[in-house]
Structure formats: C-alpha cells, structure tokens
Amino acid sequence: MPDLSSRQVSQLPPLQAIRVFEAVARHLSFTKAAEELGMTQAAASYQIKLLEERVGAPLFLRRPRQIELTEPGQRLAPAVSEAFSLLSSAYAAARTGADGLLCITTVLTFASNWLAHHLGSFQVAHPTLAVRLDTSSRLTDFAREDVDLAIRSGGGKWPGLEAFKLLDADFTPMLSPKLAQSIGGVKEPADLLRLPILDPGDIWWTQWFEAAGVHSHDLATRPGSSMGAQAYEANAAIAGHGVAILTRALFKAELADGRLIQPFDLVGDDGHAYWLVYPESRRNVPKIRAFRDWLLAEIAC
C-alpha cells in the first residue's frame, strides 16, 4: 500500500467538511444532513462552502426546495462514501478481528426456521465470537447501522454489496392433515379454494393458482389477515386455521414430522432467493469471512 506523503496529507480537506459533504450528498438535503450530524443547517452549509473553495468548483446546485450534485460533486460522492466505508471496516477489523460481536440482521422466518437450528455449530467453532440477531424485513444501511452482514430476500443485485445465494425462495401451498381431511382430502388444486386461505392478498397465491390453471379471482375479495411473515402463517396452518403458501426449504422439519403437508408437487418461483450480503469493502474482515464460510458450507450440506 503506498504511503501518503506529508504534502498529500496537507492537501486533504478538513475531515469535518468531507463528513458533511457525504451526509448532504446522501440525503440531498442540508437540513437532514445537519440533523443527522447534530449541527445547525448554517454550520453544514459553511462546511460545504469550505470544501467547495478547496475543490475550486461548486459541488451542489441550489434550487428552490431541492439541491442536486454538480458534475464535480457526482465524481466526489461515491469516492467519499467508499472511503468512509473502508475506514469503518478497517476500524471493525482492528477492534475485533475474528473475536468480539457479530451483528446479523435477517428476516424473521429465516432466523426462526433455519438459522436458529444451525447457529449452534458456528458458536462451537467460534466460541469467542458472540452473535447478535436482529429480525427485520427492511433493508439495512450498512454505512449508518451497527450491522456486520444481512440475510435478505430478493433478486441478489444490490450496488456495493457482495451477495451469496443461500436458498431459493420458491413457494407452494401447505396445510395441516386435519384441515385437508375436513373436506375429504385435497385431490386437485381447486380444492384449496374450498378452505380458508391465509393471507389471500399475497401475490404468491395468484401466481401459484395461475400456474395450476385454476381461476382464483375471488381471492382478492376474501377476508383474511396479513401476518407479515411465513413463520406466523405456518403456525396458523399447523393449528388448522387455513392454507399457507410457504417456502419449502424453510419448513422441512414440519413437513417431515407431518405437522404440515404439501399436497401438490407444483412449486412457484418468481426468481427471488435468500442471500447473504455485506459491503464489498468488508470482505476481508475476519469475523465476516468466518461466518460467510461457515454459512455457505452449512447450506451446502
């Protein structure tokens, strides 16, 4: 790695001005940036003015009720964002190495139906690394939140993040054997419409019935609750309250012990999957690398 000369260091603008620029460029708002950094809008504007003087060109176009990055600002913003990310990663690596605390955010169903059943082997292999799980369906802002990596569902393309595919997020109806018997068994896809449908507004239901060649136009008008997570819907299905549409890989135990049955081989797939993601700049942080290698090996078993 090349060393910075004293002359190069002296040419760098004040760190506070760079910090303010990163926040303003991200929010495209002096007000929001100032609130985030705990300063006045006037102070934030002053720091940007200092930076613009050092750059020798305006970095923002001030328009009524909005601002935009100028061409020099557009060139500077991604480099500044990457620099802050690298600093954060370097600090995390220096502070904890492969020990300390590993913060993971993931959707509830993956946490409860897969990760909770496997995480013990990771803890045995890394006894000095504590794991903190946060269950949330929202996207993580790695630059602002104390999170090391995330497990999220989607298409797998998120700018600036490395993504490793874990499981296909396919979907198929499941229900309790008792509920199926209540109508003499589920023999064809249309039979499901004779039963309560859990979360009938879920687009997966429409896609699955279309693939099965069954008209299901009345689904949108059916009363039903949106439970917000497959784990909750599966529990309701096990209790016999209705038919849930679920991802097979997350309910292997329930299918194996007969608490749920999958009446049809037909499986829907909208191209989404579960992914392990983290910022590209953190790929070599020891604790992240340790968890990534363990998780990919565990998924492959």
CSV table of N, CA and C in Angstrom, one decimal, residues 23 29 39 84 94 110 130 134 158 166 209-210 246 248 254 258 262 290:
chain,number,residue,atom,x,y,z
A,23,ALA,N,-22.9,13.3,4.0
A,23,ALA,CA,-24.3,13.3,4.5
A,23,ALA,C,-25.2,14.1,3.6
A,29,SER,N,-30.0,17.0,1.0
A,29,SER,CA,-30.7,18.0,1.9
A,29,SER,C,-29.7,18.4,3.0
A,39,MET,N,-25.8,19.3,14.0
A,39,MET,CA,-25.3,20.6,13.9
A,39,MET,C,-26.4,21.5,13.2
A,84,PHE,N,-15.3,6.3,3.6
A,84,PHE,CA,-15.9,6.1,4.9
A,84,PHE,C,-16.2,4.7,5.2
A,94,ALA,N,-9.7,-4.0,13.1
A,94,ALA,CA,-8.7,-3.8,14.1
A,94,ALA,C,-9.2,-4.0,15.5
A,110,PHE,N,-36.4,-16.8,8.2
A,110,PHE,CA,-35.1,-17.4,8.1
A,110,PHE,C,-34.4,-17.6,9.4
A,130,ALA,N,-19.4,-13.6,19.9
A,130,ALA,CA,-20.8,-13.6,20.2
A,130,ALA,C,-21.6,-13.1,19.0
A,134,ASP,N,-30.8,-9.6,14.7
A,134,ASP,CA,-31.9,-8.6,14.6
A,134,ASP,C,-32.8,-9.1,13.5
A,158,TRP,N,-27.5,-5.8,-5.4
A,158,TRP,CA,-27.6,-4.6,-4.6
A,158,TRP,C,-26.2,-3.9,-4.7
A,166,LEU,N,-28.2,-18.3,-0.9
A,166,LEU,CA,-28.3,-19.4,0.1
A,166,LEU,C,-29.4,-20.4,-0.3
A,209,PHE,N,-51.8,-20.3,-8.4
A,209,PHE,CA,-53.1,-20.8,-9.0
A,209,PHE,C,-53.0,-20.6,-10.5
A,210,GLU,N,-52.4,-19.5,-11.0
A,210,GLU,CA,-52.3,-19.4,-12.4
A,210,GLU,C,-51.5,-20.5,-13.0
A,246,LEU,N,-45.9,-21.3,1.3
A,246,LEU,CA,-44.6,-21.2,2.1
A,246,LEU,C,-43.5,-21.7,1.2
A,248,ARG,N,-40.4,-24.1,0.7
A,248,ARG,CA,-40.2,-25.5,1.2
A,248,ARG,C,-39.0,-25.6,2.0
A,254,GLU,N,-41.3,-29.4,9.6
A,254,GLU,CA,-42.7,-29.5,9.7
A,254,GLU,C,-43.3,-30.5,8.7
A,258,GLY,N,-44.9,-34.3,9.7
A,258,GLY,CA,-46.4,-34.4,9.4
A,258,GLY,C,-47.2,-33.3,10.0
A,262,GLN,N,-47.6,-31.0,2.0
A,262,GLN,CA,-47.5,-30.3,0.7
A,262,GLN,C,-48.4,-31.1,-0.3
A,290,ALA,N,-15.4,-15.5,8.5
A,290,ALA,CA,-15.7,-16.8,9.2
A,290,ALA,C,-17.1,-17.2,9.1
